[in-house]
Short mmCIF file of C-alpha atoms in Angstrom, two decimals:
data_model
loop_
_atom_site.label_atom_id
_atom_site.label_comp_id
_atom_site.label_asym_id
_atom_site.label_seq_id
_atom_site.Cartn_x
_atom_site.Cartn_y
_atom_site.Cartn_z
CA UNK A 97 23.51 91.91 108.61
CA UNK A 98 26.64 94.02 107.55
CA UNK A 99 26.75 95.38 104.31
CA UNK A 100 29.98 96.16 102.52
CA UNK A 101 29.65 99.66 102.28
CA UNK A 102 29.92 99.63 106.23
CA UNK A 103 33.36 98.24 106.19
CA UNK A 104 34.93 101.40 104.43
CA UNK A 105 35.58 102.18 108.08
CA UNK A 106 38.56 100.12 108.11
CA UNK A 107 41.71 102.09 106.86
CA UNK A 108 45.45 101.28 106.58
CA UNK A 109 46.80 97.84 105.08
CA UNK A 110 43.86 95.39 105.49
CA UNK A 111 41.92 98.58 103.15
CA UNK A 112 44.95 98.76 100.98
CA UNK A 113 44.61 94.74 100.31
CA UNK A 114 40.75 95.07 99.38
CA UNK A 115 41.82 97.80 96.96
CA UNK A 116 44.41 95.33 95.27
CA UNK A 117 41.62 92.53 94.93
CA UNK A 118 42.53 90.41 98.13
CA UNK A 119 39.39 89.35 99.98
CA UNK A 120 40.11 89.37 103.54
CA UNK A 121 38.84 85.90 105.14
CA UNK A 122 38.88 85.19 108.69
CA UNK A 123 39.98 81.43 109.65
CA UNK A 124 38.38 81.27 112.42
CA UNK A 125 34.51 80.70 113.91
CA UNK A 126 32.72 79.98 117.31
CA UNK A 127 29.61 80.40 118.54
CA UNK A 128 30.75 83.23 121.02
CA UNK A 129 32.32 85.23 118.08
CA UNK A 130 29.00 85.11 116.50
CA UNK A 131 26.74 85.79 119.24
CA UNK A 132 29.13 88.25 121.09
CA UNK A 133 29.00 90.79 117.94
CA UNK A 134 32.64 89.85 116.97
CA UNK A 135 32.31 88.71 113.87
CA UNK A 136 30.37 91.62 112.63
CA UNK A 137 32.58 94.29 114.23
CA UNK A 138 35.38 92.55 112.40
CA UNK A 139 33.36 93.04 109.30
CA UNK A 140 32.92 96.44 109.84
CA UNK A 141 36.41 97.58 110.79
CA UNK A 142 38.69 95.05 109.43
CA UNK A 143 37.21 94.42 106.07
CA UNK A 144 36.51 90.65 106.47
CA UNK A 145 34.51 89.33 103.94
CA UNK A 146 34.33 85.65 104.56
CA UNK A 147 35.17 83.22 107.17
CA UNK A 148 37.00 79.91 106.61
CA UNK A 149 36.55 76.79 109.25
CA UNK A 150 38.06 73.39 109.27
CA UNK A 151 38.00 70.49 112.39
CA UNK A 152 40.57 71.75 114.25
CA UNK A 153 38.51 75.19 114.88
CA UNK A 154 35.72 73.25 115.67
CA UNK A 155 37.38 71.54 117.83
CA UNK A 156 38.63 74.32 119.54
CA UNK A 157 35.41 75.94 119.91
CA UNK A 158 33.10 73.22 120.63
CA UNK A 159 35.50 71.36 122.49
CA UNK A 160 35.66 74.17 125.21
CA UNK A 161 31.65 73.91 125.40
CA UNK A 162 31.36 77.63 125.96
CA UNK A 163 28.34 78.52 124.16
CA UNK A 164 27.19 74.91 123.52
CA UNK A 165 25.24 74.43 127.03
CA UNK A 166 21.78 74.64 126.05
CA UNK A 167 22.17 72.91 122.41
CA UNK A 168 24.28 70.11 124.06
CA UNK A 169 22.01 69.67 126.70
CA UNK A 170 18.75 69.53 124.21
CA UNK A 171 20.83 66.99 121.74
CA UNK A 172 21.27 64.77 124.54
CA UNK A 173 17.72 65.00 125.62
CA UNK A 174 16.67 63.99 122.18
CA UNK A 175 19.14 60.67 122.93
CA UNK A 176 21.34 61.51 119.41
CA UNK A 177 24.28 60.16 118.22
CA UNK A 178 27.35 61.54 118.71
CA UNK A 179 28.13 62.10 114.85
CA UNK A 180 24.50 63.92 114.00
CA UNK A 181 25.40 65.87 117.89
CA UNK A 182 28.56 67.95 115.96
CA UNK A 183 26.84 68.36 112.45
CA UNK A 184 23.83 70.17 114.34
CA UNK A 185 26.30 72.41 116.30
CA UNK A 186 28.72 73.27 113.46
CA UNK A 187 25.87 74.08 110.72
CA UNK A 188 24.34 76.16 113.47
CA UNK A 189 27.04 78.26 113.43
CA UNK A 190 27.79 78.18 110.12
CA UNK A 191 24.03 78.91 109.32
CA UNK A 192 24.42 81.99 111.88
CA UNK A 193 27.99 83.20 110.54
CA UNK A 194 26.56 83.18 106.84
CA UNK A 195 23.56 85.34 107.95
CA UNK A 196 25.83 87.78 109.41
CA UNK A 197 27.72 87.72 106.34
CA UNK A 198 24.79 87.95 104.08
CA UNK A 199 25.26 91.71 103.41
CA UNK A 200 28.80 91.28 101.95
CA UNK A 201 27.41 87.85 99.87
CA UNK A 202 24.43 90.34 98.38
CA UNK A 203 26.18 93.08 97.73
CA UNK A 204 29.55 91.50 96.05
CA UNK A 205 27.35 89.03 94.03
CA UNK A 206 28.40 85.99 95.77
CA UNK A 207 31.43 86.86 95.36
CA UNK A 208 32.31 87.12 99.03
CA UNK A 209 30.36 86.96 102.09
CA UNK A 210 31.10 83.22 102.28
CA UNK A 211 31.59 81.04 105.03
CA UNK A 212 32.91 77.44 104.71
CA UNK A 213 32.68 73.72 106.10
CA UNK A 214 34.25 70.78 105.65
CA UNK A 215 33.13 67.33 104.62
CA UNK A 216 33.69 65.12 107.56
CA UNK A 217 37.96 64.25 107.56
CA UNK A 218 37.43 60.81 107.65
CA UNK A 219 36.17 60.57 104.60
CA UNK A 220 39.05 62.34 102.82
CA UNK A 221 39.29 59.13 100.49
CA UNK A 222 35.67 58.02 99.91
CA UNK A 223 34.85 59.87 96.98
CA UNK A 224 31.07 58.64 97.09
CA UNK A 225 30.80 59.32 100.93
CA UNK A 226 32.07 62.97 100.50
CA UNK A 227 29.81 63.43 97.46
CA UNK A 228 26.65 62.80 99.83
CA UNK A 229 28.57 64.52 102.93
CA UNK A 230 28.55 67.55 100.47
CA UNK A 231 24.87 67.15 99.77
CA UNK A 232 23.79 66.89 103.14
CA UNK A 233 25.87 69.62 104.74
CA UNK A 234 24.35 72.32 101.78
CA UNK A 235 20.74 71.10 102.88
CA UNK A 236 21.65 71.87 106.49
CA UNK A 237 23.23 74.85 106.56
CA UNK A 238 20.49 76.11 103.49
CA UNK A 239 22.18 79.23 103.29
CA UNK A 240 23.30 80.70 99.40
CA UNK A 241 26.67 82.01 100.89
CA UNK A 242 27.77 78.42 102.01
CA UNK A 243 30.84 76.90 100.69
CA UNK A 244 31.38 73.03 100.85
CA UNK A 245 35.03 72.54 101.85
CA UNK A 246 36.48 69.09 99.90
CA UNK A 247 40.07 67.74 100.53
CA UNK A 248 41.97 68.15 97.19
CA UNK A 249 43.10 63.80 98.05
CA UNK A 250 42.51 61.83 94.36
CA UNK A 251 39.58 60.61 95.81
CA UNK A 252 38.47 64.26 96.08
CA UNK A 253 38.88 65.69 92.67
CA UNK A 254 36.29 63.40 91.05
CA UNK A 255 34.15 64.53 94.24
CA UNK A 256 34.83 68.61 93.66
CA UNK A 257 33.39 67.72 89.95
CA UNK A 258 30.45 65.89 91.37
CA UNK A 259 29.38 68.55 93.90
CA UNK A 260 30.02 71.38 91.69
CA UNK A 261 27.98 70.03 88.80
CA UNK A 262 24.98 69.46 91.36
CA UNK A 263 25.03 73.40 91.31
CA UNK A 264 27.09 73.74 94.89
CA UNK A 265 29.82 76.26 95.67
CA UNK A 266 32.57 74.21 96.82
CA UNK A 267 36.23 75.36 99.10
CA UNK A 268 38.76 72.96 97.64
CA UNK A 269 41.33 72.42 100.70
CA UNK A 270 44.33 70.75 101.83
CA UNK A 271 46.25 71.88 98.32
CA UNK A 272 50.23 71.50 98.59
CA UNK A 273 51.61 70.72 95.20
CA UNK A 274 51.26 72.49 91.90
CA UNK A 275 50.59 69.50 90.40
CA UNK A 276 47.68 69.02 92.41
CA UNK A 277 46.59 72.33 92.15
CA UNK A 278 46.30 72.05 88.24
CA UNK A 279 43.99 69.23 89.00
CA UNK A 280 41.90 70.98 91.38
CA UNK A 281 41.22 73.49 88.56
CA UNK A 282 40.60 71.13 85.89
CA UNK A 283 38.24 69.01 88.23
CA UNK A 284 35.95 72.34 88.99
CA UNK A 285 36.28 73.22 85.50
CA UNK A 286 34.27 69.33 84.83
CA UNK A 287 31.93 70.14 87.57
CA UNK A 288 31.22 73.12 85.68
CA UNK A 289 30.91 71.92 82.18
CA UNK A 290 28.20 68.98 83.77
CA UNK A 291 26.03 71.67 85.47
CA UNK A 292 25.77 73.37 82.29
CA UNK A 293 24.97 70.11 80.49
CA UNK A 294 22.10 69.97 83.72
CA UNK A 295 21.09 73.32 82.52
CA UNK A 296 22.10 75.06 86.17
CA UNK A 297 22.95 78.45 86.39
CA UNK A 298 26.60 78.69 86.58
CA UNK A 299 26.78 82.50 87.91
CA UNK A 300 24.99 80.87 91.32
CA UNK A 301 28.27 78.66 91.72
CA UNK A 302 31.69 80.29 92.61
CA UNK A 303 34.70 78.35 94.26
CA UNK A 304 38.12 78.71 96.20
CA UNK A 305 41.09 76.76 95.88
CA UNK A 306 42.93 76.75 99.14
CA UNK A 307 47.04 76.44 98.74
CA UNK A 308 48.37 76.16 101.76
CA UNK A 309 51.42 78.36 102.76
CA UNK A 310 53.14 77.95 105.95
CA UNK A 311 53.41 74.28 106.28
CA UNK A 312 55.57 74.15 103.43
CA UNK A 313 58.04 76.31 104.39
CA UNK A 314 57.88 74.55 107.98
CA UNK A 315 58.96 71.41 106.32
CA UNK A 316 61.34 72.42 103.84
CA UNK A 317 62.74 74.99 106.29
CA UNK A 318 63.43 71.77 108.59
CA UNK A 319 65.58 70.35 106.18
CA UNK A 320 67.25 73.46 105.22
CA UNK A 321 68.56 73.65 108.44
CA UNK A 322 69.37 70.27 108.73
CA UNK A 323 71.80 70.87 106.13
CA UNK A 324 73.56 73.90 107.60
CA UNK A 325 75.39 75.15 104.61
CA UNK A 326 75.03 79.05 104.12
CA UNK A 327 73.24 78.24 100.59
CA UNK A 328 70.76 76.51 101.96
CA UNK A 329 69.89 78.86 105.22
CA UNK A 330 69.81 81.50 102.98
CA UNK A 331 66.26 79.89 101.39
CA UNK A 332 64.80 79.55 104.06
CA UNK A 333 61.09 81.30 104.00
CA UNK A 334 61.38 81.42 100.27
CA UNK A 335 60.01 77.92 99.23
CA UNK A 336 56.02 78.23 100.33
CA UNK A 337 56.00 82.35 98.71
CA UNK A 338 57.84 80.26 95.65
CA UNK A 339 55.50 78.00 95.65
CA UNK A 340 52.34 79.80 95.76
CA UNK A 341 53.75 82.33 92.74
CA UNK A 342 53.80 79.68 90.89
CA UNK A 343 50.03 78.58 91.51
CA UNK A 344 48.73 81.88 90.77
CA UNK A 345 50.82 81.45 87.60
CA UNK A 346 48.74 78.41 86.66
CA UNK A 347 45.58 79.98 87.83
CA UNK A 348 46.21 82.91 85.38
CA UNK A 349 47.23 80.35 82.44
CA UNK A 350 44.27 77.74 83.06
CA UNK A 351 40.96 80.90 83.76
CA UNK A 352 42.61 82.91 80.43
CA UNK A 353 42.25 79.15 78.68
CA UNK A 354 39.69 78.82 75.61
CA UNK A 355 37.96 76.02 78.19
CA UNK A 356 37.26 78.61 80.65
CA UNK A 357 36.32 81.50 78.15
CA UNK A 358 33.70 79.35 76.70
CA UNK A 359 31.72 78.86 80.52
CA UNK A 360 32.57 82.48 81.41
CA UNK A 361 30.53 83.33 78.02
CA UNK A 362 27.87 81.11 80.04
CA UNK A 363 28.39 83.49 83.15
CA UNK A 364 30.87 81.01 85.21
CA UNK A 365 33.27 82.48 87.50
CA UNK A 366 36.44 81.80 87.83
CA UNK A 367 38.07 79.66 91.02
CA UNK A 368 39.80 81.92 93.27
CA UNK A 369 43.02 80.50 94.20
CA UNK A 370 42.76 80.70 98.45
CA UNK A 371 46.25 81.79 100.61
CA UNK A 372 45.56 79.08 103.48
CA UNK A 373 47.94 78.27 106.44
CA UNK A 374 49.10 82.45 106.53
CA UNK A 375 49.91 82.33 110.06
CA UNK A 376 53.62 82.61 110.10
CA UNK A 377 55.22 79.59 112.11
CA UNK A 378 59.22 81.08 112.32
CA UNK A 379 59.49 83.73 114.74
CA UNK A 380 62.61 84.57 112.54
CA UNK A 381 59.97 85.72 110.18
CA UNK A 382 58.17 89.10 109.81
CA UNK A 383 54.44 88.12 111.05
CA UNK A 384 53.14 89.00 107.79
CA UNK A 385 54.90 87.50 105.46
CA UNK A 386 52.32 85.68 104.32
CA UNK A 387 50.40 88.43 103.97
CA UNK A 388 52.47 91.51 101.87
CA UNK A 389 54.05 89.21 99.92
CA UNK A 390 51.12 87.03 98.36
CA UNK A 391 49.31 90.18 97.26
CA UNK A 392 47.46 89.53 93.40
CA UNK A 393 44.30 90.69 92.32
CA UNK A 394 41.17 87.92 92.15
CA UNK A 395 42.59 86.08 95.44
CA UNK A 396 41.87 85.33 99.10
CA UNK A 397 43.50 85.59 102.00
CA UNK A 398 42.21 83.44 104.94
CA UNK A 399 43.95 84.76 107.93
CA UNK A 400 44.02 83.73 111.79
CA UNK A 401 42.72 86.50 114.33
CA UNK A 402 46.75 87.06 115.51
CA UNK A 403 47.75 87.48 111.62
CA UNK A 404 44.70 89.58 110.64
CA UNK A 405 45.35 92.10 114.04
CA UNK A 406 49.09 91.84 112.88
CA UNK A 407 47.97 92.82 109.44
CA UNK A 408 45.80 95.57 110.19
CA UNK A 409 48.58 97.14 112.72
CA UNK A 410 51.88 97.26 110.94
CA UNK A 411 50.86 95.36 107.87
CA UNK A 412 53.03 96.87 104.29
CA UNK A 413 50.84 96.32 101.24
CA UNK A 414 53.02 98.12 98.54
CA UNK A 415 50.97 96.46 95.59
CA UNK A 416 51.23 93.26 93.47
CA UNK A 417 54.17 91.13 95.18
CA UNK A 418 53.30 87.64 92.83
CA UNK A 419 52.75 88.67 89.38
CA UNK A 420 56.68 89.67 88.60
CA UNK A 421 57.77 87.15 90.71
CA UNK A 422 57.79 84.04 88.45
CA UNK A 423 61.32 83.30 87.05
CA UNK A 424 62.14 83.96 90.75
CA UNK A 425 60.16 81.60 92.56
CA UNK A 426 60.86 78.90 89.82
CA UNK A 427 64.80 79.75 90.78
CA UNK A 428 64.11 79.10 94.53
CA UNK A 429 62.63 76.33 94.27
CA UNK A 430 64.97 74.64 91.51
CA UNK A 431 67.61 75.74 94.03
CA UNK A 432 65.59 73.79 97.33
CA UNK A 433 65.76 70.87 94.60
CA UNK A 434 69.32 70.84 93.99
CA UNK A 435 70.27 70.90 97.91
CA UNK A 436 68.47 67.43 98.05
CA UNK A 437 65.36 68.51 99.33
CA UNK A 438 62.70 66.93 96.91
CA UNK A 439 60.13 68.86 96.52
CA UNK A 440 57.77 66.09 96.02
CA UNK A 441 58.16 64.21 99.11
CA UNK A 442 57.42 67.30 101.22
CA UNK A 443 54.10 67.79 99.08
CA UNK A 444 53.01 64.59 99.30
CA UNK A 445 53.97 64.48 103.07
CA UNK A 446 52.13 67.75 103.56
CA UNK A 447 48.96 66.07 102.04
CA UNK A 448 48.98 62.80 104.26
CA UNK A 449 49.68 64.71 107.22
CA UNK A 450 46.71 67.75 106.84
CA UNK A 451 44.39 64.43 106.68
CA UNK A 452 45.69 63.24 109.39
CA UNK A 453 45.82 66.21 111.33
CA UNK A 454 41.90 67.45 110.76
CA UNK A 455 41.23 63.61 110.93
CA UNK A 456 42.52 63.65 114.39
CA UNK A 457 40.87 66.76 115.20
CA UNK A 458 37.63 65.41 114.44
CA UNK A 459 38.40 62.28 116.65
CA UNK A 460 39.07 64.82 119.50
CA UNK A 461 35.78 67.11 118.81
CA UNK A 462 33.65 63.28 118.95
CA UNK A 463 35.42 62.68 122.17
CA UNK A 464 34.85 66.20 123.84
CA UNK A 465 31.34 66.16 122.94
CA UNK A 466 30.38 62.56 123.77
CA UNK A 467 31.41 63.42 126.80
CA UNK A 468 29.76 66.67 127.30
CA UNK A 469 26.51 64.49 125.98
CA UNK A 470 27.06 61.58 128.46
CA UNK A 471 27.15 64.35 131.55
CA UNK A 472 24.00 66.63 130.01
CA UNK A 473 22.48 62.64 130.26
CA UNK A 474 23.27 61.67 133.78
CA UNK A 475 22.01 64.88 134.94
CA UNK A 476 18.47 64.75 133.26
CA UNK A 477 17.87 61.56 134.88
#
């Protein structure tokens, strides 16, 4: 295990964002990261303190099989399904990532340390089935430092207050809209209320909110340039920064609340809003965009490997880049408004297709390792 202290090694901008209140997250995980020593030598000299995953990392990881030989060949041995095949393999490595991490969980008080999975995609609008996915995947992995990852869909908020008021720590995901957002909060702020009505300890449960970053920029930056007029190429990569200013505005408003004082007098924590999607899509863009510029204390930043290396080499953390940056980002985005480009269609858009997307991830992952089950098989007989 890697404690936190050991990480002090790491110097420059990814130490400069730890000393601002940004936990460093890595959004990435597979089995030869953990078992090759990568994960904890990124603990130790790039301050990560977490790990995000989501179906289209598993299906990069699995998919390849590297790693999965022995397990894959045992699974199929044992004759199981497909389905129970990739829930063994990913809360393996979860399991193993979160005992790696377990140093940085103990010694932040569960603050960080944390390493998440998702309910399976397809049930993205089954509020009941993610409720018991939820269940399940905390008994498997049986690890304090897991988080549950739930899609922030409708069917999910009533879901997030479900799980969290069982006592679990849940990643909300798949958050576009600040509309949404505000319902993600109130949601865990239910879950929280009904595990103190249980009479659980609500310092054991802490919980992300993942806004995603790039996509929306990707989408509105589409249009943008659809429409050609200086005005409206000059806001391009301004809409998703906007955007997210204007969550941790609501995130300050809703955890400075009388609702929230009264749990935090019961010893809740807050819900750390979660800077998802911060690999930067526009080569026209500085590579860490998403990084410098989303800088405010009590928040996450989930990073791929390229962004966090990109980060750690030339990365510019000159303090608090949200906080002042209010009347601004409400400007930008009025202005993406005015230029046609509706705000709420891309959101909503956004939502659909990250469903989709991990949804047909998933699909891919079931394929890859049906296969990889039907050849491990043949070759027993």
């Amino acid at each position: 295990m890697i404690t936190v202290t050991e990480a002090t090694a790491t110097a420059g901008a990814l130490q400069r964002l730890a000393g601002q209140g940004v936990s460093v997250w890595l959004d990435d995980l597979s089995r030869r990261r953990i078992e090759s020593g990568n994960l904890a030598e990124l603990i130790r000299t790039k301050n990560v303190v977490g790990v995000t995953t989501n179906p289209s990392i598993f299906q990069a990881a699995i998919g390849s099989g590297e790693g999965y030989e022995e397990q894959l060949a045992d699974l199929a041995t044992r004759g199981v399904t497909v389905d129970e095949a990739v829930r063994m393999m990913t809360t393996a490595d979860v399991r193993a990532a979160a005992d790696v991490l377990r140093g940085v969980y103990d010694a932040t008080g569960g603050r960080d340390g944390r390493v998440s999975i998702e309910v399976d995609p397809r049930l993205a609008h089954d509020t009941r089935a993610t409720v018991a996915e939820a269940r399940q995947l905390a008994w498997l992995v049986d690890r304090p430092n897991v988080m549950i990852k739930i899609p922030a869909t409708k069917a999910g908020l009533p879901a997030i207050t479900e799980v969290v008021g069982a006592g679990i720590s849940v990643n909300v995901t798949l958050i576009f809209s600040l509309e949404r957002y505000r319902e993600v909060m109130d949601a865990y702020l239910a879950g929280l209320e009904k595990a103190q009505a249980a009479g659980i300890d609500l310092a054991g449960i802490h919980s992300v909110a993942s806004f995603f970053v790039s996509r929306v920029d990707s989408e509105i930056d589409k249009r943008l340039s659809l429409l050609g007029t200086d005005e409206a190429l000059g806001l391009r990569g301004r809409a998703a920064l906007a955007n997210a200013r204007l969550a941790y505005e609501a995130y300050e408003h809703v955890f400075a609340g009388d609702r929230f004082t009264a749990l935090a007098g019961a010893r809740a924590n807050p819900q750390r809003p979660l800077w998802a999607s911060t690999g930067v899509k526009d080569p026209a863009f500085r590579d860490t965009l998403y990084v410098e510029e989303l800088v405010a204390p009590g928040t996450v930043n989930t990073m791929p490997e390229a962004t966090l290396d990109a980060a750690a080499d030339h990365g510019d953390v000159r303090g608090d880049t949200v906080t002042g940056g209010y009347a601004q980002a409400r400007a930008d985005l009025a202005a993406v408004e005015r230029l046609g480009v509706s705000y709420d269609e891309v959101v909503e858009q956004l939502e659909q297709e990250g469903v989709a997307k991990f949804e047909a991830a998933w699909q891919d992952l079931l394929a890859a390792v049906t296969k990889s089950l039907d050849s491990k098989g043949v070759d027993g007989e």
